[in-house]
mmCIF file with all atom_site columns, C-alpha atoms in Angstrom:
data_model
loop_
_atom_site.group_PDB
_atom_site.id
_atom_site.type_symbol
_atom_site.label_atom_id
_atom_site.label_alt_id
_atom_site.label_comp_id
_atom_site.label_asym_id
_atom_site.label_entity_id
_atom_site.label_seq_id
_atom_site.pdbx_PDB_ins_code
_atom_site.Cartn_x
_atom_site.Cartn_y
_atom_site.Cartn_z
_atom_site.occupancy
_atom_site.B_iso_or_equiv
_atom_site.pdbx_formal_charge
_atom_site.auth_seq_id
_atom_site.auth_comp_id
_atom_site.auth_asym_id
_atom_site.auth_atom_id
_atom_site.pdbx_PDB_model_num
ATOM 1   C CA . TYR A 1 1   ? -139.087 -35.209 -97.876  1.00 0.00 ? 1   TYR A CA 1
ATOM 2   C CA . VAL A 1 2   ? -141.114 -34.296 -94.714  1.00 0.00 ? 2   VAL A CA 1
ATOM 3   C CA . ALA A 1 3   ? -140.211 -37.895 -93.594  1.00 0.00 ? 3   ALA A CA 1
ATOM 4   C CA . PHE A 1 4   ? -136.492 -36.380 -94.263  1.00 0.00 ? 4   PHE A CA 1
ATOM 5   C CA . MET A 1 5   ? -136.866 -33.206 -92.442  1.00 0.00 ? 5   MET A CA 1
ATOM 6   C CA . PHE A 1 6   ? -138.362 -34.881 -89.696  1.00 0.00 ? 6   PHE A CA 1
ATOM 7   C CA . LEU A 1 7   ? -135.313 -37.374 -89.743  1.00 0.00 ? 7   LEU A CA 1
ATOM 8   C CA . CYS A 1 8   ? -133.006 -34.339 -89.631  1.00 0.00 ? 8   CYS A CA 1
ATOM 9   C CA . PHE A 1 9   ? -135.159 -32.225 -87.288  1.00 0.00 ? 9   PHE A CA 1
ATOM 10  C CA . LEU A 1 10  ? -134.746 -35.419 -84.344  1.00 0.00 ? 10  LEU A CA 1
ATOM 11  C CA . PHE A 1 11  ? -130.820 -35.830 -85.194  1.00 0.00 ? 11  PHE A CA 1
ATOM 12  C CA . TYR A 1 12  ? -130.150 -32.288 -85.324  1.00 0.00 ? 12  TYR A CA 1
ATOM 13  C CA . GLY A 1 13  ? -132.363 -31.502 -81.904  1.00 0.00 ? 13  GLY A CA 1
ATOM 14  C CA . ALA A 1 14  ? -130.607 -34.344 -80.170  1.00 0.00 ? 14  ALA A CA 1
ATOM 15  C CA . LEU A 1 15  ? -127.194 -33.111 -80.918  1.00 0.00 ? 15  LEU A CA 1
ATOM 16  C CA . TYR A 1 16  ? -127.668 -29.586 -80.269  1.00 0.00 ? 16  TYR A CA 1
ATOM 17  C CA . GLY A 1 17  ? -129.289 -31.044 -76.781  1.00 0.00 ? 17  GLY A CA 1
ATOM 18  C CA . ARG A 1 18  ? -125.862 -32.466 -76.052  1.00 0.00 ? 18  ARG A CA 1
ATOM 19  C CA . LEU A 1 19  ? -123.924 -29.405 -76.769  1.00 0.00 ? 19  LEU A CA 1
ATOM 20  C CA . ARG A 1 20  ? -122.297 -28.307 -72.853  1.00 0.00 ? 20  ARG A CA 1
ATOM 21  C CA . VAL A 1 21  ? -122.375 -24.535 -72.130  1.00 0.00 ? 21  VAL A CA 1
ATOM 22  C CA . ARG A 1 22  ? -118.917 -23.618 -71.389  1.00 0.00 ? 22  ARG A CA 1
ATOM 23  C CA . ARG A 1 23  ? -118.987 -19.510 -72.302  1.00 0.00 ? 23  ARG A CA 1
ATOM 24  C CA . ARG A 1 24  ? -119.690 -17.256 -69.537  1.00 0.00 ? 24  ARG A CA 1
ATOM 25  C CA . ALA A 1 25  ? -123.277 -16.000 -68.756  1.00 0.00 ? 25  ALA A CA 1
ATOM 26  C CA . ASP A 1 26  ? -124.815 -12.634 -67.637  1.00 0.00 ? 26  ASP A CA 1
ATOM 27  C CA . TYR A 1 27  ? -128.630 -13.695 -67.866  1.00 0.00 ? 27  TYR A CA 1
ATOM 28  C CA . VAL A 1 28  ? -130.177 -16.950 -67.397  1.00 0.00 ? 28  VAL A CA 1
ATOM 29  C CA . VAL A 1 29  ? -133.442 -16.562 -69.379  1.00 0.00 ? 29  VAL A CA 1
ATOM 30  C CA . VAL A 1 30  ? -136.571 -18.551 -68.692  1.00 0.00 ? 30  VAL A CA 1
ATOM 31  C CA . LEU A 1 31  ? -139.043 -19.246 -71.414  1.00 0.00 ? 31  LEU A CA 1
ATOM 32  C CA . GLY A 1 32  ? -142.647 -19.197 -70.185  1.00 0.00 ? 32  GLY A CA 1
ATOM 33  C CA . SER A 1 33  ? -145.123 -21.959 -70.989  1.00 0.00 ? 33  SER A CA 1
ATOM 34  C CA . GLY A 1 34  ? -148.923 -21.122 -69.313  1.00 0.00 ? 34  GLY A CA 1
ATOM 35  C CA . LEU A 1 35  ? -150.408 -21.108 -65.755  1.00 0.00 ? 35  LEU A CA 1
ATOM 36  C CA . ILE A 1 36  ? -152.595 -23.344 -64.460  1.00 0.00 ? 36  ILE A CA 1
ATOM 37  C CA . GLY A 1 37  ? -155.791 -21.779 -62.818  1.00 0.00 ? 37  GLY A CA 1
ATOM 38  C CA . GLY A 1 38  ? -154.417 -18.340 -64.237  1.00 0.00 ? 38  GLY A CA 1
ATOM 39  C CA . THR A 1 39  ? -151.908 -18.344 -61.462  1.00 0.00 ? 39  THR A CA 1
ATOM 40  C CA . THR A 1 40  ? -150.127 -21.080 -60.716  1.00 0.00 ? 40  THR A CA 1
ATOM 41  C CA . VAL A 1 41  ? -146.696 -22.615 -62.272  1.00 0.00 ? 41  VAL A CA 1
ATOM 42  C CA . PRO A 1 42  ? -147.505 -26.062 -63.810  1.00 0.00 ? 42  PRO A CA 1
ATOM 43  C CA . PRO A 1 43  ? -145.107 -28.655 -63.659  1.00 0.00 ? 43  PRO A CA 1
ATOM 44  C CA . LEU A 1 44  ? -143.898 -28.381 -67.175  1.00 0.00 ? 44  LEU A CA 1
ATOM 45  C CA . LEU A 1 45  ? -143.060 -24.909 -66.052  1.00 0.00 ? 45  LEU A CA 1
ATOM 46  C CA . ALA A 1 46  ? -141.341 -26.014 -62.581  1.00 0.00 ? 46  ALA A CA 1
ATOM 47  C CA . GLY A 1 47  ? -138.915 -28.266 -64.538  1.00 0.00 ? 47  GLY A CA 1
ATOM 48  C CA . ARG A 1 48  ? -137.891 -25.003 -66.542  1.00 0.00 ? 48  ARG A CA 1
ATOM 49  C CA . LEU A 1 49  ? -137.004 -22.883 -63.214  1.00 0.00 ? 49  LEU A CA 1
ATOM 50  C CA . ASP A 1 50  ? -135.728 -25.556 -61.324  1.00 0.00 ? 50  ASP A CA 1
ATOM 51  C CA . ARG A 1 51  ? -133.131 -26.402 -64.468  1.00 0.00 ? 51  ARG A CA 1
ATOM 52  C CA . ALA A 1 52  ? -132.722 -22.449 -64.561  1.00 0.00 ? 52  ALA A CA 1
ATOM 53  C CA . ARG A 1 53  ? -131.677 -22.628 -60.790  1.00 0.00 ? 53  ARG A CA 1
ATOM 54  C CA . LYS A 1 54  ? -129.427 -25.456 -61.100  1.00 0.00 ? 54  LYS A CA 1
ATOM 55  C CA . GLU A 1 55  ? -128.113 -23.760 -64.186  1.00 0.00 ? 55  GLU A CA 1
ATOM 56  C CA . HIS A 1 56  ? -127.616 -20.216 -62.188  1.00 0.00 ? 56  HIS A CA 1
ATOM 57  C CA . ALA A 1 57  ? -125.648 -22.150 -59.423  1.00 0.00 ? 57  ALA A CA 1
ATOM 58  C CA . ARG A 1 58  ? -123.459 -23.954 -61.602  1.00 0.00 ? 58  ARG A CA 1
ATOM 59  C CA . LEU A 1 59  ? -122.384 -20.495 -63.231  1.00 0.00 ? 59  LEU A CA 1
ATOM 60  C CA . SER A 1 60  ? -122.346 -18.835 -59.886  1.00 0.00 ? 60  SER A CA 1
ATOM 61  C CA . ARG A 1 61  ? -119.477 -21.167 -58.588  1.00 0.00 ? 61  ARG A CA 1
ATOM 62  C CA . ARG A 1 62  ? -117.220 -19.653 -61.449  1.00 0.00 ? 62  ARG A CA 1
ATOM 63  C CA . GLY A 1 63  ? -117.244 -16.274 -59.803  1.00 0.00 ? 63  GLY A CA 1
ATOM 64  C CA . ARG A 1 64  ? -120.230 -15.091 -61.769  1.00 0.00 ? 64  ARG A CA 1
ATOM 65  C CA . ARG A 1 65  ? -123.641 -13.934 -60.522  1.00 0.00 ? 65  ARG A CA 1
ATOM 66  C CA . PRO A 1 66  ? -126.018 -13.875 -63.590  1.00 0.00 ? 66  PRO A CA 1
ATOM 67  C CA . VAL A 1 67  ? -129.443 -12.310 -63.200  1.00 0.00 ? 67  VAL A CA 1
ATOM 68  C CA . LEU A 1 68  ? -132.424 -14.872 -63.674  1.00 0.00 ? 68  LEU A CA 1
ATOM 69  C CA . LEU A 1 69  ? -134.756 -13.311 -66.302  1.00 0.00 ? 69  LEU A CA 1
ATOM 70  C CA . THR A 1 70  ? -138.088 -14.963 -65.790  1.00 0.00 ? 70  THR A CA 1
ATOM 71  C CA . SER A 1 71  ? -140.047 -14.418 -69.638  1.00 0.00 ? 71  SER A CA 1
ATOM 72  C CA . GLY A 1 72  ? -144.051 -14.544 -70.493  1.00 0.00 ? 72  GLY A CA 1
ATOM 73  C CA . GLY A 1 73  ? -146.978 -12.147 -70.788  1.00 0.00 ? 73  GLY A CA 1
ATOM 74  C CA . GLN A 1 74  ? -150.509 -12.592 -69.417  1.00 0.00 ? 74  GLN A CA 1
ATOM 75  C CA . GLY A 1 75  ? -152.685 -14.558 -71.460  1.00 0.00 ? 75  GLY A CA 1
ATOM 76  C CA . PRO A 1 76  ? -156.557 -13.915 -72.165  1.00 0.00 ? 76  PRO A CA 1
ATOM 77  C CA . ASP A 1 77  ? -157.308 -16.760 -69.403  1.00 0.00 ? 77  ASP A CA 1
ATOM 78  C CA . GLU A 1 78  ? -154.571 -15.923 -66.594  1.00 0.00 ? 78  GLU A CA 1
ATOM 79  C CA . LYS A 1 79  ? -154.902 -13.599 -63.657  1.00 0.00 ? 79  LYS A CA 1
ATOM 80  C CA . LEU A 1 80  ? -151.272 -12.226 -63.971  1.00 0.00 ? 80  LEU A CA 1
ATOM 81  C CA . PRO A 1 81  ? -148.396 -12.421 -66.250  1.00 0.00 ? 81  PRO A CA 1
ATOM 82  C CA . GLU A 1 82  ? -146.719 -15.755 -66.721  1.00 0.00 ? 82  GLU A CA 1
ATOM 83  C CA . SER A 1 83  ? -143.226 -14.152 -65.455  1.00 0.00 ? 83  SER A CA 1
ATOM 84  C CA . HIS A 1 84  ? -144.531 -12.921 -62.185  1.00 0.00 ? 84  HIS A CA 1
ATOM 85  C CA . ALA A 1 85  ? -145.957 -16.338 -61.466  1.00 0.00 ? 85  ALA A CA 1
ATOM 86  C CA . MET A 1 86  ? -142.446 -18.061 -62.161  1.00 0.00 ? 86  MET A CA 1
ATOM 87  C CA . ALA A 1 87  ? -140.665 -15.341 -60.018  1.00 0.00 ? 87  ALA A CA 1
ATOM 88  C CA . ASP A 1 88  ? -142.994 -15.973 -57.305  1.00 0.00 ? 88  ASP A CA 1
ATOM 89  C CA . TYR A 1 89  ? -142.102 -19.423 -57.753  1.00 0.00 ? 89  TYR A CA 1
ATOM 90  C CA . LEU A 1 90  ? -138.241 -19.071 -57.477  1.00 0.00 ? 90  LEU A CA 1
ATOM 91  C CA . VAL A 1 91  ? -138.250 -16.774 -54.360  1.00 0.00 ? 91  VAL A CA 1
ATOM 92  C CA . THR A 1 92  ? -140.715 -19.694 -52.636  1.00 0.00 ? 92  THR A CA 1
ATOM 93  C CA . GLN A 1 93  ? -137.497 -21.957 -53.509  1.00 0.00 ? 93  GLN A CA 1
ATOM 94  C CA . GLY A 1 94  ? -135.261 -19.643 -51.911  1.00 0.00 ? 94  GLY A CA 1
ATOM 95  C CA . PHE A 1 95  ? -133.542 -18.297 -54.981  1.00 0.00 ? 95  PHE A CA 1
ATOM 96  C CA . PRO A 1 96  ? -132.830 -14.259 -53.906  1.00 0.00 ? 96  PRO A CA 1
ATOM 97  C CA . ALA A 1 97  ? -135.618 -11.810 -55.210  1.00 0.00 ? 97  ALA A CA 1
ATOM 98  C CA . ASP A 1 98  ? -132.663 -9.183  -56.087  1.00 0.00 ? 98  ASP A CA 1
ATOM 99  C CA . LEU A 1 99  ? -131.348 -11.636 -58.565  1.00 0.00 ? 99  LEU A CA 1
ATOM 100 C CA . ILE A 1 100 ? -134.643 -11.981 -60.770  1.00 0.00 ? 100 ILE A CA 1
ATOM 101 C CA . GLU A 1 101 ? -135.890 -9.753  -63.602  1.00 0.00 ? 101 GLU A CA 1
ATOM 102 C CA . ARG A 1 102 ? -139.216 -10.254 -65.538  1.00 0.00 ? 102 ARG A CA 1
ATOM 103 C CA . GLU A 1 103 ? -140.216 -9.654  -69.054  1.00 0.00 ? 103 GLU A CA 1
ATOM 104 C CA . ASP A 1 104 ? -143.716 -9.649  -69.002  1.00 0.00 ? 104 ASP A CA 1
ATOM 105 C CA . ARG A 1 105 ? -144.949 -8.187  -72.459  1.00 0.00 ? 105 ARG A CA 1
ATOM 106 C CA . SER A 1 106 ? -144.486 -11.563 -74.767  1.00 0.00 ? 106 SER A CA 1
ATOM 107 C CA . THR A 1 107 ? -146.841 -14.278 -75.823  1.00 0.00 ? 107 THR A CA 1
ATOM 108 C CA . THR A 1 108 ? -144.528 -16.470 -78.179  1.00 0.00 ? 108 THR A CA 1
ATOM 109 C CA . THR A 1 109 ? -141.308 -17.905 -78.063  1.00 0.00 ? 109 THR A CA 1
ATOM 110 C CA . ASP A 1 110 ? -140.328 -15.087 -81.163  1.00 0.00 ? 110 ASP A CA 1
ATOM 111 C CA . GLU A 1 111 ? -141.571 -12.548 -78.246  1.00 0.00 ? 111 GLU A CA 1
ATOM 112 C CA . ASN A 1 112 ? -139.895 -14.252 -75.127  1.00 0.00 ? 112 ASN A CA 1
ATOM 113 C CA . LEU A 1 113 ? -136.652 -14.101 -76.886  1.00 0.00 ? 113 LEU A CA 1
ATOM 114 C CA . THR A 1 114 ? -137.356 -10.701 -78.504  1.00 0.00 ? 114 THR A CA 1
ATOM 115 C CA . PHE A 1 115 ? -138.213 -8.869  -75.407  1.00 0.00 ? 115 PHE A CA 1
ATOM 116 C CA . SER A 1 116 ? -135.616 -10.733 -73.433  1.00 0.00 ? 116 SER A CA 1
ATOM 117 C CA . LYS A 1 117 ? -132.640 -9.508  -75.789  1.00 0.00 ? 117 LYS A CA 1
ATOM 118 C CA . ALA A 1 118 ? -133.831 -6.186  -75.541  1.00 0.00 ? 118 ALA A CA 1
ATOM 119 C CA . LEU A 1 119 ? -133.802 -5.707  -71.987  1.00 0.00 ? 119 LEU A CA 1
ATOM 120 C CA . MET A 1 120 ? -130.588 -7.365  -71.933  1.00 0.00 ? 120 MET A CA 1
ATOM 121 C CA . GLU A 1 121 ? -128.588 -5.425  -74.546  1.00 0.00 ? 121 GLU A CA 1
ATOM 122 C CA . LYS A 1 122 ? -130.304 -2.174  -72.834  1.00 0.00 ? 122 LYS A CA 1
ATOM 123 C CA . ALA A 1 123 ? -128.481 -3.551  -69.508  1.00 0.00 ? 123 ALA A CA 1
ATOM 124 C CA . ASN A 1 124 ? -125.304 -4.857  -71.146  1.00 0.00 ? 124 ASN A CA 1
ATOM 125 C CA . PRO A 1 125 ? -124.612 -4.559  -74.721  1.00 0.00 ? 125 PRO A CA 1
ATOM 126 C CA . ASP A 1 126 ? -122.010 -7.304  -74.612  1.00 0.00 ? 126 ASP A CA 1
ATOM 127 C CA . TYR A 1 127 ? -124.263 -9.943  -73.086  1.00 0.00 ? 127 TYR A CA 1
ATOM 128 C CA . ARG A 1 128 ? -124.344 -13.618 -72.959  1.00 0.00 ? 128 ARG A CA 1
ATOM 129 C CA . CYS A 1 129 ? -126.817 -15.702 -71.950  1.00 0.00 ? 129 CYS A CA 1
ATOM 130 C CA . VAL A 1 130 ? -128.149 -19.521 -71.438  1.00 0.00 ? 130 VAL A CA 1
ATOM 131 C CA . ILE A 1 131 ? -131.607 -20.174 -72.504  1.00 0.00 ? 131 ILE A CA 1
ATOM 132 C CA . VAL A 1 132 ? -133.860 -22.562 -70.936  1.00 0.00 ? 132 VAL A CA 1
ATOM 133 C CA . THR A 1 133 ? -136.801 -24.477 -71.896  1.00 0.00 ? 133 THR A CA 1
ATOM 134 C CA . ASN A 1 134 ? -138.186 -28.115 -71.904  1.00 0.00 ? 134 ASN A CA 1
ATOM 135 C CA . ASN A 1 135 ? -135.960 -30.782 -73.991  1.00 0.00 ? 135 ASN A CA 1
ATOM 136 C CA . TYR A 1 136 ? -138.271 -30.745 -76.534  1.00 0.00 ? 136 TYR A CA 1
ATOM 137 C CA . HIS A 1 137 ? -138.505 -27.069 -77.277  1.00 0.00 ? 137 HIS A CA 1
ATOM 138 C CA . VAL A 1 138 ? -134.844 -27.047 -77.368  1.00 0.00 ? 138 VAL A CA 1
ATOM 139 C CA . PHE A 1 139 ? -134.249 -26.909 -81.099  1.00 0.00 ? 139 PHE A CA 1
ATOM 140 C CA . ARG A 1 140 ? -136.815 -24.612 -82.221  1.00 0.00 ? 140 ARG A CA 1
ATOM 141 C CA . ALA A 1 141 ? -135.727 -22.115 -79.122  1.00 0.00 ? 141 ALA A CA 1
ATOM 142 C CA . ALA A 1 142 ? -132.299 -22.150 -80.595  1.00 0.00 ? 142 ALA A CA 1
ATOM 143 C CA . VAL A 1 143 ? -133.359 -21.632 -84.474  1.00 0.00 ? 143 VAL A CA 1
ATOM 144 C CA . THR A 1 144 ? -135.584 -18.970 -82.722  1.00 0.00 ? 144 THR A CA 1
ATOM 145 C CA . ALA A 1 145 ? -132.612 -17.012 -80.844  1.00 0.00 ? 145 ALA A CA 1
ATOM 146 C CA . ARG A 1 146 ? -130.549 -17.335 -83.671  1.00 0.00 ? 146 ARG A CA 1
ATOM 147 C CA . ARG A 1 147 ? -133.102 -15.564 -86.272  1.00 0.00 ? 147 ARG A CA 1
ATOM 148 C CA . THR A 1 148 ? -133.659 -12.896 -83.413  1.00 0.00 ? 148 THR A CA 1
ATOM 149 C CA . GLY A 1 149 ? -130.262 -12.378 -82.779  1.00 0.00 ? 149 GLY A CA 1
ATOM 150 C CA . VAL A 1 150 ? -129.908 -13.420 -79.142  1.00 0.00 ? 150 VAL A CA 1
ATOM 151 C CA . ARG A 1 151 ? -126.286 -14.312 -78.274  1.00 0.00 ? 151 ARG A CA 1
ATOM 152 C CA . GLY A 1 152 ? -126.827 -17.471 -76.199  1.00 0.00 ? 152 GLY A CA 1
ATOM 153 C CA . HIS A 1 153 ? -127.354 -21.467 -75.933  1.00 0.00 ? 153 HIS A CA 1
ATOM 154 C CA . VAL A 1 154 ? -130.321 -23.282 -75.109  1.00 0.00 ? 154 VAL A CA 1
ATOM 155 C CA . ILE A 1 155 ? -130.769 -26.025 -72.463  1.00 0.00 ? 155 ILE A CA 1
ATOM 156 C CA . GLY A 1 156 ? -133.252 -28.320 -71.877  1.00 0.00 ? 156 GLY A CA 1
ATOM 157 C CA . ALA A 1 157 ? -135.054 -29.723 -68.370  1.00 0.00 ? 157 ALA A CA 1
ATOM 158 C CA . PRO A 1 158 ? -136.759 -33.229 -69.008  1.00 0.00 ? 158 PRO A CA 1
ATOM 159 C CA . THR A 1 159 ? -140.278 -33.730 -70.087  1.00 0.00 ? 159 THR A CA 1
ATOM 160 C CA . ALA A 1 160 ? -142.399 -36.257 -68.818  1.00 0.00 ? 160 ALA A CA 1
ATOM 161 C CA . SER A 1 161 ? -142.213 -39.511 -71.399  1.00 0.00 ? 161 SER A CA 1
ATOM 162 C CA . TYR A 1 162 ? -145.781 -39.605 -72.396  1.00 0.00 ? 162 TYR A CA 1
ATOM 163 C CA . PHE A 1 163 ? -145.745 -36.071 -73.385  1.00 0.00 ? 163 PHE A CA 1
ATOM 164 C CA . TRP A 1 164 ? -142.881 -36.021 -75.659  1.00 0.00 ? 164 TRP A CA 1
ATOM 165 C CA . PRO A 1 165 ? -143.495 -37.557 -78.896  1.00 0.00 ? 165 PRO A CA 1
ATOM 166 C CA . SER A 1 166 ? -146.598 -35.300 -79.401  1.00 0.00 ? 166 SER A CA 1
ATOM 167 C CA . ALA A 1 167 ? -144.750 -32.236 -78.503  1.00 0.00 ? 167 ALA A CA 1
ATOM 168 C CA . MET A 1 168 ? -141.801 -33.078 -80.911  1.00 0.00 ? 168 MET A CA 1
ATOM 169 C CA . ILE A 1 169 ? -144.546 -33.400 -83.801  1.00 0.00 ? 169 ILE A CA 1
ATOM 170 C CA . ARG A 1 170 ? -145.724 -29.945 -82.756  1.00 0.00 ? 170 ARG A CA 1
ATOM 171 C CA . GLU A 1 171 ? -142.365 -28.442 -82.654  1.00 0.00 ? 171 GLU A CA 1
ATOM 172 C CA . PHE A 1 172 ? -141.480 -30.085 -85.948  1.00 0.00 ? 172 PHE A CA 1
ATOM 173 C CA . VAL A 1 173 ? -145.044 -28.628 -87.695  1.00 0.00 ? 173 VAL A CA 1
ATOM 174 C CA . ALA A 1 174 ? -144.504 -25.094 -86.103  1.00 0.00 ? 174 ALA A CA 1
ATOM 175 C CA . LEU A 1 175 ? -140.770 -25.048 -87.818  1.00 0.00 ? 175 LEU A CA 1
ATOM 176 C CA . LEU A 1 176 ? -142.089 -26.190 -91.306  1.00 0.00 ? 176 LEU A CA 1
ATOM 177 C CA . VAL A 1 177 ? -144.282 -23.221 -90.889  1.00 0.00 ? 177 VAL A CA 1
ATOM 178 C CA . ALA A 1 178 ? -141.961 -20.735 -89.523  1.00 0.00 ? 178 ALA A CA 1
ATOM 179 C CA . TYR A 1 179 ? -140.081 -21.790 -93.038  1.00 0.00 ? 179 TYR A CA 1
ATOM 180 C CA . ARG A 1 180 ? -143.227 -22.355 -94.908  1.00 0.00 ? 180 ARG A CA 1
ATOM 181 C CA . ARG A 1 181 ? -141.987 -20.089 -98.046  1.00 0.00 ? 181 ARG A CA 1
ATOM 182 C CA . THR A 1 182 ? -138.507 -22.344 -98.303  1.00 0.00 ? 182 THR A CA 1
ATOM 183 C CA . ASN A 1 183 ? -139.988 -25.671 -97.580  1.00 0.00 ? 183 ASN A CA 1
ATOM 184 C CA . ALA A 1 184 ? -142.765 -24.886 -100.147 1.00 0.00 ? 184 ALA A CA 1
ATOM 185 C CA . ALA A 1 185 ? -140.277 -24.189 -102.880 1.00 0.00 ? 185 ALA A CA 1
ATOM 186 C CA . ILE A 1 186 ? -137.996 -27.290 -101.912 1.00 0.00 ? 186 ILE A CA 1
ATOM 187 C CA . PHE A 1 187 ? -141.160 -29.648 -101.819 1.00 0.00 ? 187 PHE A CA 1
ATOM 188 C CA . LEU A 1 188 ? -142.266 -27.902 -105.546 1.00 0.00 ? 188 LEU A CA 1
ATOM 189 C CA . LEU A 1 189 ? -139.088 -28.631 -106.414 1.00 0.00 ? 189 LEU A CA 1
ATOM 190 C CA . VAL A 1 190 ? -138.901 -32.305 -105.412 1.00 0.00 ? 190 VAL A CA 1
ATOM 191 C CA . LEU A 1 191 ? -142.328 -33.045 -107.020 1.00 0.00 ? 191 LEU A CA 1
ATOM 192 C CA . LEU A 1 192 ? -141.509 -31.297 -110.454 1.00 0.00 ? 192 LEU A CA 1
ATOM 193 C CA . SER A 1 193 ? -138.136 -33.166 -110.323 1.00 0.00 ? 193 SER A CA 1
ATOM 194 C CA . GLY A 1 194 ? -139.803 -36.334 -109.905 1.00 0.00 ? 194 GLY A CA 1
ATOM 195 C CA . LEU A 1 195 ? -142.327 -35.624 -112.629 1.00 0.00 ? 195 LEU A CA 1
ATOM 196 C CA . PHE A 1 196 ? -139.394 -34.939 -115.102 1.00 0.00 ? 196 PHE A CA 1
ATOM 197 C CA . ILE A 1 197 ? -137.635 -37.896 -114.596 1.00 0.00 ? 197 ILE A CA 1
ATOM 198 C CA . TRP A 1 198 ? -141.128 -39.699 -114.628 1.00 0.00 ? 198 TRP A CA 1
ATOM 199 C CA . TRP A 1 199 ? -141.739 -38.026 -118.309 1.00 0.00 ? 199 TRP A CA 1
ATOM 200 C CA . LEU A 1 200 ? -138.548 -38.800 -119.268 1.00 0.00 ? 200 LEU A CA 1
ATOM 201 C CA . GLY A 1 201 ? -138.902 -42.779 -118.790 1.00 0.00 ? 201 GLY A CA 1
ATOM 202 C CA . TRP A 1 202 ? -142.461 -42.809 -120.279 1.00 0.00 ? 202 TRP A CA 1
ATOM 203 C CA . PRO A 1 203 ? -141.607 -43.215 -123.577 1.00 0.00 ? 203 PRO A CA 1
ATOM 204 C CA . SER A 1 204 ? -139.469 -45.778 -123.290 1.00 0.00 ? 204 SER A CA 1
ATOM 205 C CA . THR A 1 205 ? -141.933 -47.696 -121.248 1.00 0.00 ? 205 THR A CA 1
ATOM 206 C CA . GLY A 1 206 ? -144.617 -47.136 -124.139 1.00 0.00 ? 206 GLY A CA 1
ATOM 207 C CA . ALA A 1 207 ? -141.975 -48.335 -126.697 1.00 0.00 ? 207 ALA A CA 1
ATOM 208 C CA . VAL A 1 208 ? -140.610 -51.591 -124.957 1.00 0.00 ? 208 VAL A CA 1
ATOM 209 C CA . ALA A 1 209 ? -144.324 -52.071 -124.267 1.00 0.00 ? 209 ALA A CA 1
ATOM 210 C CA . LEU A 1 210 ? -144.952 -51.921 -128.082 1.00 0.00 ? 210 LEU A CA 1
ATOM 211 C CA . ALA A 1 211 ? -142.287 -54.040 -128.942 1.00 0.00 ? 211 ALA A CA 1
ATOM 212 C CA . GLY A 1 212 ? -143.598 -56.831 -126.998 1.00 0.00 ? 212 GLY A CA 1
ATOM 213 C CA . GLN A 1 213 ? -146.496 -56.683 -129.061 1.00 0.00 ? 213 GLN A CA 1
#
């Protein structure tokens, strides 16, 4: 069961990651991922921000100027909220400061999307958004966005090849935990079905053995 679910996870994750964003977007939301030394944007997060800038430029060419929303609170080992460091990075790359908004309370993906949703809905109840994360995180972020009611599509930034396998396993485990009751119920059903089938076949196996004697 676990192997089958992992294969489904890989397949649907790859399929979703190839979908193209065709709708309008009022916001480009970038999910935080931790800071180096409590202040510095790491390469993983810089990749997300660079992908967000490219997506913002693409949407702007269509005649819109979406707001770029950086999402991330302050961890216990960080000297400032991730969203502030992310905004500072964007400004140093030449991105207009007046098009950046910060969500600085979240500490998990669920909170990233829940708190960002509240900000977007307050400004524009009919909003649409593009959510940017790393490619290994796209599928879980999309599942979380659907669960929290965020109206948007998730796109991914490239991830170093050496980091991708372990990150994908971690994402799969996180999804199993998020739906642990459903998975536990299905796993138990599969187990009981197997035991029932084995029980049905056991008497006939014993009869054949006796007949052989």
